[in-house]
Tab-separated table of C-alpha atoms in Angstrom:
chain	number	residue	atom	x	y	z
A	62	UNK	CA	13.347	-16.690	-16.672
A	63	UNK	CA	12.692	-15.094	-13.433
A	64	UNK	CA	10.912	-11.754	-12.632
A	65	UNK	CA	12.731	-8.865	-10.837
A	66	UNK	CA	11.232	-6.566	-7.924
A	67	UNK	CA	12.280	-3.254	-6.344
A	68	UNK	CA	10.708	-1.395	-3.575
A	69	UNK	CA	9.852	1.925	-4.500
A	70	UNK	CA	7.860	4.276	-1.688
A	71	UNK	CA	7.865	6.937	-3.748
A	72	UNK	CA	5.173	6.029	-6.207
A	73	UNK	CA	2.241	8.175	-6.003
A	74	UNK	CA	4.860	11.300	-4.794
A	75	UNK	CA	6.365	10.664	-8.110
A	76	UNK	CA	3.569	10.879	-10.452
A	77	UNK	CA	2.413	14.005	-9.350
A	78	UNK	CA	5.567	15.183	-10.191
A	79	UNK	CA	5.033	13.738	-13.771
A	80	UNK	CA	8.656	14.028	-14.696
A	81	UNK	CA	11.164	11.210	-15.046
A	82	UNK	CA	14.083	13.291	-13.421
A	83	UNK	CA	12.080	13.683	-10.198
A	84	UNK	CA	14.243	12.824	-7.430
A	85	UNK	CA	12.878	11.654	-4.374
A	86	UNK	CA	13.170	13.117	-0.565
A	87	UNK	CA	16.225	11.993	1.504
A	88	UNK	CA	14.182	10.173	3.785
A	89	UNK	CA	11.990	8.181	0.876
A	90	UNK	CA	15.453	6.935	-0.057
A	91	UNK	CA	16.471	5.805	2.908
A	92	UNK	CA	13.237	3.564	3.361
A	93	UNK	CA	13.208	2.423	-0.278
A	94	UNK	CA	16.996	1.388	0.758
A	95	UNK	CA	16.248	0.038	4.350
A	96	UNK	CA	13.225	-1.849	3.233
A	97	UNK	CA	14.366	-2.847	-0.340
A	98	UNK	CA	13.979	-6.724	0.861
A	99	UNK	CA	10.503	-6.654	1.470
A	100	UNK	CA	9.602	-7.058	-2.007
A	101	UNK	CA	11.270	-11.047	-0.954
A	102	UNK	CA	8.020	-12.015	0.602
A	103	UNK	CA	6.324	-11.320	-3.025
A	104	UNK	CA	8.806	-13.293	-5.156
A	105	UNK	CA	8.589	-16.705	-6.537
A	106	UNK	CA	11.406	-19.518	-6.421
A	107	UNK	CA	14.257	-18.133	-8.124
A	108	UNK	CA	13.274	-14.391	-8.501
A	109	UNK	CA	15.137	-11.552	-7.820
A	110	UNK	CA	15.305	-8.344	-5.517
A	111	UNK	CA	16.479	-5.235	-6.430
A	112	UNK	CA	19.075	-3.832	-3.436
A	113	UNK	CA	21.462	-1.170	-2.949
A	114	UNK	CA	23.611	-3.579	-0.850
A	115	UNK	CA	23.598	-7.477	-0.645
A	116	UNK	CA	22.241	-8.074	2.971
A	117	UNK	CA	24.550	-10.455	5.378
A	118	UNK	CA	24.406	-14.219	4.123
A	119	UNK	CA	23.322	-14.645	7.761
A	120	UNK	CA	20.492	-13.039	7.393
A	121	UNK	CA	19.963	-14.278	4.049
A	122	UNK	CA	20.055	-18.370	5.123
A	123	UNK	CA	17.902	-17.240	8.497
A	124	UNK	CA	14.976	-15.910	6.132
A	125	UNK	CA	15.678	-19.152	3.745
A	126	UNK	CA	15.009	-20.745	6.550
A	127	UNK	CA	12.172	-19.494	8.060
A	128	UNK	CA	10.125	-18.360	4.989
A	129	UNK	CA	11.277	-20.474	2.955
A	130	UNK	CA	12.321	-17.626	0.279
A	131	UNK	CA	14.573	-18.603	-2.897
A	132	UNK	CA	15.040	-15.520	-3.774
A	133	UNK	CA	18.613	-13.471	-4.513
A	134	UNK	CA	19.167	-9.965	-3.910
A	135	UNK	CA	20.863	-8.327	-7.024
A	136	UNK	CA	22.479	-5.327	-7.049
A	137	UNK	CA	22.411	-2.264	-10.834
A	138	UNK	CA	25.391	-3.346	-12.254
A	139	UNK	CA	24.407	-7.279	-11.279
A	140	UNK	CA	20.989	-7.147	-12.956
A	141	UNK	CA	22.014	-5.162	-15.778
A	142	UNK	CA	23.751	-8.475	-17.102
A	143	UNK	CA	20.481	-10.460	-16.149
A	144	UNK	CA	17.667	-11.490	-18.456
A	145	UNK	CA	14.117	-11.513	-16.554
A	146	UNK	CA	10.484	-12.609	-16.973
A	147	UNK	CA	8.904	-9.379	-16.165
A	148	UNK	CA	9.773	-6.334	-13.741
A	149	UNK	CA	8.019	-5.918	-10.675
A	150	UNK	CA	8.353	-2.578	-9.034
A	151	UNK	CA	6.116	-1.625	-6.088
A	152	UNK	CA	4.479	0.675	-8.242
A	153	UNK	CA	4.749	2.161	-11.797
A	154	UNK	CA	5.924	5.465	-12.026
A	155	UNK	CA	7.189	8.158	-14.881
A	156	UNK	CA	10.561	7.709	-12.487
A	157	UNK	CA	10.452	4.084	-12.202
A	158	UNK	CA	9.952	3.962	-16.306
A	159	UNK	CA	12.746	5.692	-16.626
A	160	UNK	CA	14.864	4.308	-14.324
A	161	UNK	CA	14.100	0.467	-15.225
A	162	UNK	CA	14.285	1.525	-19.446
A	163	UNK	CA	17.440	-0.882	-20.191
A	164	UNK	CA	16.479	-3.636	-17.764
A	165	UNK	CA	13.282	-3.748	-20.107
A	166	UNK	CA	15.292	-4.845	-23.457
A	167	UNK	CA	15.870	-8.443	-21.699
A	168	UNK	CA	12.168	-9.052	-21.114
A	169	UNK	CA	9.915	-11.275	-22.283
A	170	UNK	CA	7.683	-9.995	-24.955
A	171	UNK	CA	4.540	-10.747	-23.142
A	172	UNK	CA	5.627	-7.832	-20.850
A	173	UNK	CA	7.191	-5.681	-23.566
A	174	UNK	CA	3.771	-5.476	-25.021
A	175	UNK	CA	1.598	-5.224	-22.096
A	176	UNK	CA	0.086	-1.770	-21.220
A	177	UNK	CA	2.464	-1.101	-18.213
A	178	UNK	CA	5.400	-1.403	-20.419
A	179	UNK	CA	5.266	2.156	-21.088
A	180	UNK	CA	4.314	5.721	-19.128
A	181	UNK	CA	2.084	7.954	-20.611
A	182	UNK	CA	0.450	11.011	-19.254
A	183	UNK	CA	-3.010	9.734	-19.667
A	184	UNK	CA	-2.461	7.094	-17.199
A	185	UNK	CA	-1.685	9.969	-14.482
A	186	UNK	CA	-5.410	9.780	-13.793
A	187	UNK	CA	-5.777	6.271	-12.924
A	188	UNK	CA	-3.562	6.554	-9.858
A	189	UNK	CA	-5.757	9.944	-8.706
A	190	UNK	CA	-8.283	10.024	-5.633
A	191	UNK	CA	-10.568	11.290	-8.111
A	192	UNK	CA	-10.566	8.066	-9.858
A	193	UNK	CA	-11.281	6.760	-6.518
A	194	UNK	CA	-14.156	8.901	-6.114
A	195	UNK	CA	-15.559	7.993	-9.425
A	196	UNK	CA	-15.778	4.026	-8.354
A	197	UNK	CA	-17.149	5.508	-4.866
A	198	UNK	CA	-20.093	7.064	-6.910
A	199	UNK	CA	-20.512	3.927	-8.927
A	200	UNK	CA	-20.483	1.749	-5.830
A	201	UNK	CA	-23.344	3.814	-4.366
A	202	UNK	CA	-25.662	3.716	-7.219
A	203	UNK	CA	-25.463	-0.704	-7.117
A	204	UNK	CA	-25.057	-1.186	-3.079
A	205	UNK	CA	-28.137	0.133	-0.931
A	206	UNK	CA	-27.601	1.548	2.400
A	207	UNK	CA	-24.819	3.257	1.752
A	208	UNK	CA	-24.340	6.774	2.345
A	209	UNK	CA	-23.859	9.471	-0.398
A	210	UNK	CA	-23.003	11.988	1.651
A	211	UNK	CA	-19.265	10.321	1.651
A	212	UNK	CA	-18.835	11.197	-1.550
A	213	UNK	CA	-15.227	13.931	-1.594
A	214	UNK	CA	-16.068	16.792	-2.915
A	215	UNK	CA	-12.968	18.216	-5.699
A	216	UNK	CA	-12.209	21.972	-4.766
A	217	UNK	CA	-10.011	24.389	-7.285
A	218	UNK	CA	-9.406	26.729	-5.009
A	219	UNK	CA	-8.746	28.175	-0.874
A	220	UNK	CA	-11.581	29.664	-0.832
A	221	UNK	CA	-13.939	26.773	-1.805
A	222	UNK	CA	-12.031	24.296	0.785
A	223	UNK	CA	-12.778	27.054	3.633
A	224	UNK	CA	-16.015	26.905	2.672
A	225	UNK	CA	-16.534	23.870	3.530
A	226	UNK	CA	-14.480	23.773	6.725
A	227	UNK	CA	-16.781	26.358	7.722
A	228	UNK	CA	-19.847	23.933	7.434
A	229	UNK	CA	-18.433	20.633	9.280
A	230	UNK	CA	-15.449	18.788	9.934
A	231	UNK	CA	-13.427	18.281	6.959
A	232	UNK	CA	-10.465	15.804	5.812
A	233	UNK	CA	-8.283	17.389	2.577
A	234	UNK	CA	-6.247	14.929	0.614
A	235	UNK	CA	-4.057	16.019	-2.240
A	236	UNK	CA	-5.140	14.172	-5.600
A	237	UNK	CA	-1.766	11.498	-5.378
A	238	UNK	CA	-0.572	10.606	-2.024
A	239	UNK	CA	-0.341	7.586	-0.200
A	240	UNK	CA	0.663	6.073	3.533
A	241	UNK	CA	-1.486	8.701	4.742
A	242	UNK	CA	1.203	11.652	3.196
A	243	UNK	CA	-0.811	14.842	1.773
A	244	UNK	CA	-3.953	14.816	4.511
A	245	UNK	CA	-5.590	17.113	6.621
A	246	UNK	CA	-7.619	16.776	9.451
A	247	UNK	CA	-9.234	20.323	9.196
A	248	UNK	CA	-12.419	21.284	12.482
A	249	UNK	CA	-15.218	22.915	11.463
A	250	UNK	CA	-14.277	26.880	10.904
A	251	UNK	CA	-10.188	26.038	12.325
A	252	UNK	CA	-8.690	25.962	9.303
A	253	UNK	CA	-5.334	27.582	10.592
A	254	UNK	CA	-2.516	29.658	8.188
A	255	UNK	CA	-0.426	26.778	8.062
A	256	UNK	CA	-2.770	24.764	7.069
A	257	UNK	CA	-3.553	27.103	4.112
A	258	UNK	CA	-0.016	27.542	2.782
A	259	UNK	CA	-0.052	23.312	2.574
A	260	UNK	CA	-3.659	23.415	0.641
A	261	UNK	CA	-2.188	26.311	-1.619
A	262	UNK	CA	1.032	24.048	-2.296
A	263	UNK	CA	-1.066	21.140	-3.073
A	264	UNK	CA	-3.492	23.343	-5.004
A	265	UNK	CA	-0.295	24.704	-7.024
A	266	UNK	CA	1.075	21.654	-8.008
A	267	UNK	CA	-1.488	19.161	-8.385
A	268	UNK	CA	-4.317	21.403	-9.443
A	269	UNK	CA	-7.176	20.320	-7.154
A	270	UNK	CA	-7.703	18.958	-3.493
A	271	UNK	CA	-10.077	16.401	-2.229
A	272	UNK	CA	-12.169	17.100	0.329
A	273	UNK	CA	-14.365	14.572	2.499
A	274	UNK	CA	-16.505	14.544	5.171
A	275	UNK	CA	-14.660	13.444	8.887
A	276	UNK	CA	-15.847	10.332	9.693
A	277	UNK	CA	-15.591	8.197	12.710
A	278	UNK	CA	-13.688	5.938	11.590
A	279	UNK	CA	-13.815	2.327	13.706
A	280	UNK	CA	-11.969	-0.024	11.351
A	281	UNK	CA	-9.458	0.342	8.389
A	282	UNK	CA	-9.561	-2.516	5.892
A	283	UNK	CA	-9.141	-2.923	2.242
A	284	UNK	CA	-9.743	-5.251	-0.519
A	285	UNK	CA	-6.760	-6.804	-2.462
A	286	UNK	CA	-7.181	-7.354	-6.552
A	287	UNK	CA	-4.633	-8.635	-9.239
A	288	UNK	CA	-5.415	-7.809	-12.799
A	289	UNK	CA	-4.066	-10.261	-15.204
A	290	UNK	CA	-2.784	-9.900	-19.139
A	291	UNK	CA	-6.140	-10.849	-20.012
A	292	UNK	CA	-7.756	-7.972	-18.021
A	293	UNK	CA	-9.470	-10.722	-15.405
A	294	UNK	CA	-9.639	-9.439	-12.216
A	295	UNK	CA	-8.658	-11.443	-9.572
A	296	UNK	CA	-9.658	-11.374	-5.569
A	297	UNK	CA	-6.359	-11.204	-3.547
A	298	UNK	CA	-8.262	-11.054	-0.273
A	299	UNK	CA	-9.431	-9.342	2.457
A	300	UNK	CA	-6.330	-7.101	4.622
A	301	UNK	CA	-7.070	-5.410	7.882
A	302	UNK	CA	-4.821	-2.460	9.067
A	303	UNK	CA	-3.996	0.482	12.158
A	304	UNK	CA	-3.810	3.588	10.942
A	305	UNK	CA	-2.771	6.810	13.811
A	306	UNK	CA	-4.909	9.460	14.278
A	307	UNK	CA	-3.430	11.374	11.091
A	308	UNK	CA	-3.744	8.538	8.579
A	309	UNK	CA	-0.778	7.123	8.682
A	310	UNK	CA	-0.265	3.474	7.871
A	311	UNK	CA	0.959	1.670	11.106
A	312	UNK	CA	0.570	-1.993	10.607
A	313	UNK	CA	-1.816	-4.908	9.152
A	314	UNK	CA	-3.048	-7.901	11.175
A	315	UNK	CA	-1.850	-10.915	9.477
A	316	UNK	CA	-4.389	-14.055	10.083
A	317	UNK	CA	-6.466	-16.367	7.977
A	318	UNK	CA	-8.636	-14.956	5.430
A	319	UNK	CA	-11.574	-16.405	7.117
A	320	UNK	CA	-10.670	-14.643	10.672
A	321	UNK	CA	-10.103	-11.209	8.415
A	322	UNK	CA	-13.693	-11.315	7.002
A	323	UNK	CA	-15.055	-12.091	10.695
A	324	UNK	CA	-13.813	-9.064	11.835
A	325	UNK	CA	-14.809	-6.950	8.922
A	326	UNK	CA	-18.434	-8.337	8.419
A	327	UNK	CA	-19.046	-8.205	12.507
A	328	UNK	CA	-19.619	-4.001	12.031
A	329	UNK	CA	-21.726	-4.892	8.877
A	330	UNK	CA	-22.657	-8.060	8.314
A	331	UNK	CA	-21.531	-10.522	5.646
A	332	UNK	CA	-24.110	-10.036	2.852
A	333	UNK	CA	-23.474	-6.112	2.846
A	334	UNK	CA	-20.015	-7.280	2.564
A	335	UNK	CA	-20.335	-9.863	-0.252
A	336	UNK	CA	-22.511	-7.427	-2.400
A	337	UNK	CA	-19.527	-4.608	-2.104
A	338	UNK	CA	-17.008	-6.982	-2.769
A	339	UNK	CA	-18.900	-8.399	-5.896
A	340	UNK	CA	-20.094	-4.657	-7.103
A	341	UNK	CA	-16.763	-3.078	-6.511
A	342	UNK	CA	-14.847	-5.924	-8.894
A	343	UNK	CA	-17.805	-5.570	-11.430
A	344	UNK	CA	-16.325	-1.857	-11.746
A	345	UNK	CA	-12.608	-1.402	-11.131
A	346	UNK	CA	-12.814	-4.467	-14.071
A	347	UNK	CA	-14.255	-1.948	-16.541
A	348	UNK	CA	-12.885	0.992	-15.418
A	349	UNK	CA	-9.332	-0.444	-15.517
A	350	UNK	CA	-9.376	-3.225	-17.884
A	351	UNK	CA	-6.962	-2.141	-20.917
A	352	UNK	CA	-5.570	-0.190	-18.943
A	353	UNK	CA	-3.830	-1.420	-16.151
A	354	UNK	CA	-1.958	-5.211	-15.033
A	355	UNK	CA	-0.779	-6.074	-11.837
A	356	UNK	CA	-1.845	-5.976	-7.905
A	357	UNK	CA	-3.966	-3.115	-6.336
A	358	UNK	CA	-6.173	-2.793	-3.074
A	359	UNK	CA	-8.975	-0.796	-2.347
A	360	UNK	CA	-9.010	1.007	0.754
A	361	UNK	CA	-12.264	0.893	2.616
A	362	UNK	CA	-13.109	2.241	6.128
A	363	UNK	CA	-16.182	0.615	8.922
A	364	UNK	CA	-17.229	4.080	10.711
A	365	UNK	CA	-20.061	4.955	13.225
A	366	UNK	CA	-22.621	7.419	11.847
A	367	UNK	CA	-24.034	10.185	14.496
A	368	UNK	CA	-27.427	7.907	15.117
A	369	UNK	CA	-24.459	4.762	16.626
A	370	UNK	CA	-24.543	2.723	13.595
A	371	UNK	CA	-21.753	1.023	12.062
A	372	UNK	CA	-21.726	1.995	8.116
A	373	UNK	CA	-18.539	1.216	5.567
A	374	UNK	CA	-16.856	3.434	2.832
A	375	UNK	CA	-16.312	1.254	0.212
A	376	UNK	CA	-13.593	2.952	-1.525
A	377	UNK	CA	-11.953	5.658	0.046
A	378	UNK	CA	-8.793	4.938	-1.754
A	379	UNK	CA	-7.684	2.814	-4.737
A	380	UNK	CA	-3.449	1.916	-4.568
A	381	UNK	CA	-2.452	0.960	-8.313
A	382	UNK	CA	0.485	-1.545	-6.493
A	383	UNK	CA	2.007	-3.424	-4.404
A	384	UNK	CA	0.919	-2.488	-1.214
A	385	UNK	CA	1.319	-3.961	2.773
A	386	UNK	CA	-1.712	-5.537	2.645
A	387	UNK	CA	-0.640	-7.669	-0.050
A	388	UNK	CA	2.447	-8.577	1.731
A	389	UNK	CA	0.842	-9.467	5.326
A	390	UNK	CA	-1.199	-11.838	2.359
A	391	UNK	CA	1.728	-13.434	1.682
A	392	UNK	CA	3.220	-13.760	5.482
A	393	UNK	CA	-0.195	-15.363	6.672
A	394	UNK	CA	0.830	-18.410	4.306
A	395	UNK	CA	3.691	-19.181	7.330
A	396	UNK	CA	2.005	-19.110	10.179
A	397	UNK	CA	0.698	-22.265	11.842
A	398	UNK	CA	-3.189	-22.907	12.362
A	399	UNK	CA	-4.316	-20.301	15.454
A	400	UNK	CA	-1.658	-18.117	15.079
A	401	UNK	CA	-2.219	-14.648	14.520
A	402	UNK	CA	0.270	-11.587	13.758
A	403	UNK	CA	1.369	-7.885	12.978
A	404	UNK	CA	2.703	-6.866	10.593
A	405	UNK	CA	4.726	-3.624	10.609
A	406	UNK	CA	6.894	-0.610	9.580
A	407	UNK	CA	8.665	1.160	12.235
A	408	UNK	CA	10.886	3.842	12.239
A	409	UNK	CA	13.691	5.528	14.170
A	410	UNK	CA	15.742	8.655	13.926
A	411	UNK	CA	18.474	7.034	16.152
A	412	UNK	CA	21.624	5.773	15.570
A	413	UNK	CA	21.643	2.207	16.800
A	414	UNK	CA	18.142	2.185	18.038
A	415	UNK	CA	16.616	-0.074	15.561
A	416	UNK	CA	19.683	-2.940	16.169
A	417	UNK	CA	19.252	-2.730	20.052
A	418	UNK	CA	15.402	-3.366	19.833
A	419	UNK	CA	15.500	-5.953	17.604
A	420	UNK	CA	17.607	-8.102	19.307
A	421	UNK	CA	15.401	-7.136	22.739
A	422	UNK	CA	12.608	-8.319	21.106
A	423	UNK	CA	14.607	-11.415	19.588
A	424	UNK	CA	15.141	-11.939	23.517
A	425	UNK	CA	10.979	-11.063	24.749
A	426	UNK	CA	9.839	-12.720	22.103
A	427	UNK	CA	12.024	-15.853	20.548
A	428	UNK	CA	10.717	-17.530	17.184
A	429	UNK	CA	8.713	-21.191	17.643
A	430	UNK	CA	8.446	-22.952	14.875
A	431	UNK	CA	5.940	-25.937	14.282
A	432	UNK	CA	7.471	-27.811	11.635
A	433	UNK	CA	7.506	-25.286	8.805
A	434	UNK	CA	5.253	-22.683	9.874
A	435	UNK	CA	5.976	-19.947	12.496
A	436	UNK	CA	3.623	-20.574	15.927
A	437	UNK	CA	4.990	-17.778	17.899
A	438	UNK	CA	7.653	-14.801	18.489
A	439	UNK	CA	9.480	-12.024	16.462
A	440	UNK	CA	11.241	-11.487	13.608
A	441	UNK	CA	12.315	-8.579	11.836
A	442	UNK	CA	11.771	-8.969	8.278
A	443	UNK	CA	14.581	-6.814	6.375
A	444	UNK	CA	18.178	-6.775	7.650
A	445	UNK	CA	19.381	-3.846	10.135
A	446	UNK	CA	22.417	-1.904	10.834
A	447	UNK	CA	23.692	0.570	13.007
A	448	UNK	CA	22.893	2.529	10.376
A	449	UNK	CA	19.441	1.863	9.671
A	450	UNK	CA	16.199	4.141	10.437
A	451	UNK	CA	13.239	1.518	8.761
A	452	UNK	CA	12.477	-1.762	9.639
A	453	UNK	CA	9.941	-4.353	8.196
A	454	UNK	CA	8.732	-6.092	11.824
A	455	UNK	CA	6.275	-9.818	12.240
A	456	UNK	CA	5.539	-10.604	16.031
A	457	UNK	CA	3.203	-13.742	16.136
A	458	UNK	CA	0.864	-14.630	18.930
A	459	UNK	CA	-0.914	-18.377	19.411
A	460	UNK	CA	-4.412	-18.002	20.214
């Protein structure tokens, strides 16, 4: 039996809303629609993908092709008839349990009685930034050098975030968010109204806020994990990644695991990053074993302290899922030696706008294959229309 996967953006959004009715934005949709065939680039031989439309056979052979995917896109009523190995959403939600409850009757039993077989509200926590924070604490108190002052700081109430804005320059996450969603870049004492009526919203419906320290940040990386049915934790690897100026997840550098850790470990060296890596596994395996199977990554973050010293974060965020750092994993596996790529999501409001660039950059940039692997050029990863506002993009450059 094969496993099935499906793309769902909406993951953290929908477990702080806890319910399984919880229906997500217009726009989520529309990416977990446009994008559905990224969770391809995952699968194993013979697995399927979870779409709301079968993309072009075209497109279908090209990727074949390229990527060398055997993997078939399956529509509800199509995998309703299917027996699988295991389901493999992006992420496990209260929605996502509810929505995937009669696809889980033609399971194996291995995944029927493994702990993410089921939602409960006591696993809520486990996807929190306060979780996060409690691993950051950890961290510090086995790693040496690192600072404690990074530490968030979790705040009831308006009143105890502006008092804190007052002091220094402030960043205010909402307890589940991801892709940089439910942040706030807050200057010291300019904490404006608008600002306050999204920190009371937050405050209202998830109970708390985070609140850190603004850093300078330099570099965005993360650590990749899989947890197995035996509760052994894995090491995925090492992902770099852009983030804007806000947060927001722009795109991951896609290169051999060895070039990743040279450009992580030339901020901070390579023992201080061995002993994180090491330390931090020691305690996401206890915190989360019996609790918790499947791939995760760690957020980190290589910022300059006020004296010009490069420092890290070791875990500013942990993602309980699939994630794109996991994915430009997977892509690095098809490009030929001394090629080096991004990987990325882009978006457009426009009618049209995605189709016409693509096949521009089809034209800027064509594809050159060595044998099997991809040495150069662009390709967009998940089929567009006329219609279509997301797009999954690889451009490749030899060195």
């Amino acid at each position: 039996m094969q496993d099935l996967y499906l793309f769902n953006p909406d993951n953290e959004i929908s477990i702080a809303n806890g319910t399984n009715g919880y229906t997500p934005k217009a726009n989520i949709s529309i990416m977990a629609s446009d994008l559905a065939y990224l969770s391809a680039y995952l699968s194993n031989k013979g697995d399927y993908v979870l779409v709301s439309g079968i993309p072009d056979v075209a497109f279908i052979r090209s990727r074949e092709g390229i990527f060398g995917l055997d993997c078939k896109p399956v529509v509800w009523e199509k995998a309703q008839i299917i027996t699988f190995n295991e389901l493999k959403p992006w992420g496990w939600s209260p929605r996502v349990h509810n929505l995937l409850k009669d696809l889980k009757k033609s399971c194996n039993e291995q995944f029927c009685r493994g702990v993410m077989a089921e939602w409960s509200d006591g696993r809520r926590e486990l996807y929190s930034r306060r979780m996060a924070a409690i691993c950051l604490a950890k961290v510090l108190r086995t790693v040496p050098g690192i600072d404690a002052t990074i530490i968030p700081r979790e705040c009831g109430s308006l009143e105890a975030i502006r008092c804190l804005s007052e002091q220094e320059n402030i960043v205010a996450k909402a307890p589940w968010s991801s892709s940089g969603k439910g942040i706030l870049f807050i200057p010291k004492g300019k904490m404006t109204y608008k600002e306050e009526e999204v920190l009371s919203g937050i405050l209202h419906k998830q109970g708390y806020v985070m609140v850190e320290r603004r850093l300078n940040r330099v570099l965005d990386f993360a650590l990749e994990f899989e947890m197995d049915y035996s509760f052994h934790l894995n090491f995925l690897g090492y992902s770099v990644f852009h983030t804007s100026k806000r947060g927001e997840y722009e795109g991951n550098i896609v290169a051999a695991e060895s070039r990743l850790k040279e450009i992580i470990a030339g901020y901070i060296g390579v023992e201080m990053l061995d002993m994180v890596r090491e330390q931090l596994a020691l305690i996401l395996a206890t915190e989360f074993r019996g609790k918790y199977t499947g791939c995760f990554g760690v957020d980190m973050m290589i910022y300059e302290d006020v004296e010009g010293h490069f420092r890290v974060h070791p875990c500013v965020e942990i993602n309980l899922r699939y994630n794109m750092g996991i994915v430009a994993g997977r892509l690095q596996r098809y490009l030929s030696e001394g090629s080096e790529g991004i990987f990325m999501i882009r978006f457009s409001a426009k009618p049209g706008e995605l189709l016409r660039s693509i096949r521009q950059n089809e034209q800027d940039h064509p594809l050159v294959m060595t044998g099997s692997k991809i040495e150069s050029g662009y390709i967009n990863l998940t089929p567009v229309s006329l219609d279509s506002r997301f797009v999954a993009e690889f451009i490749v450059n030899k060195e």
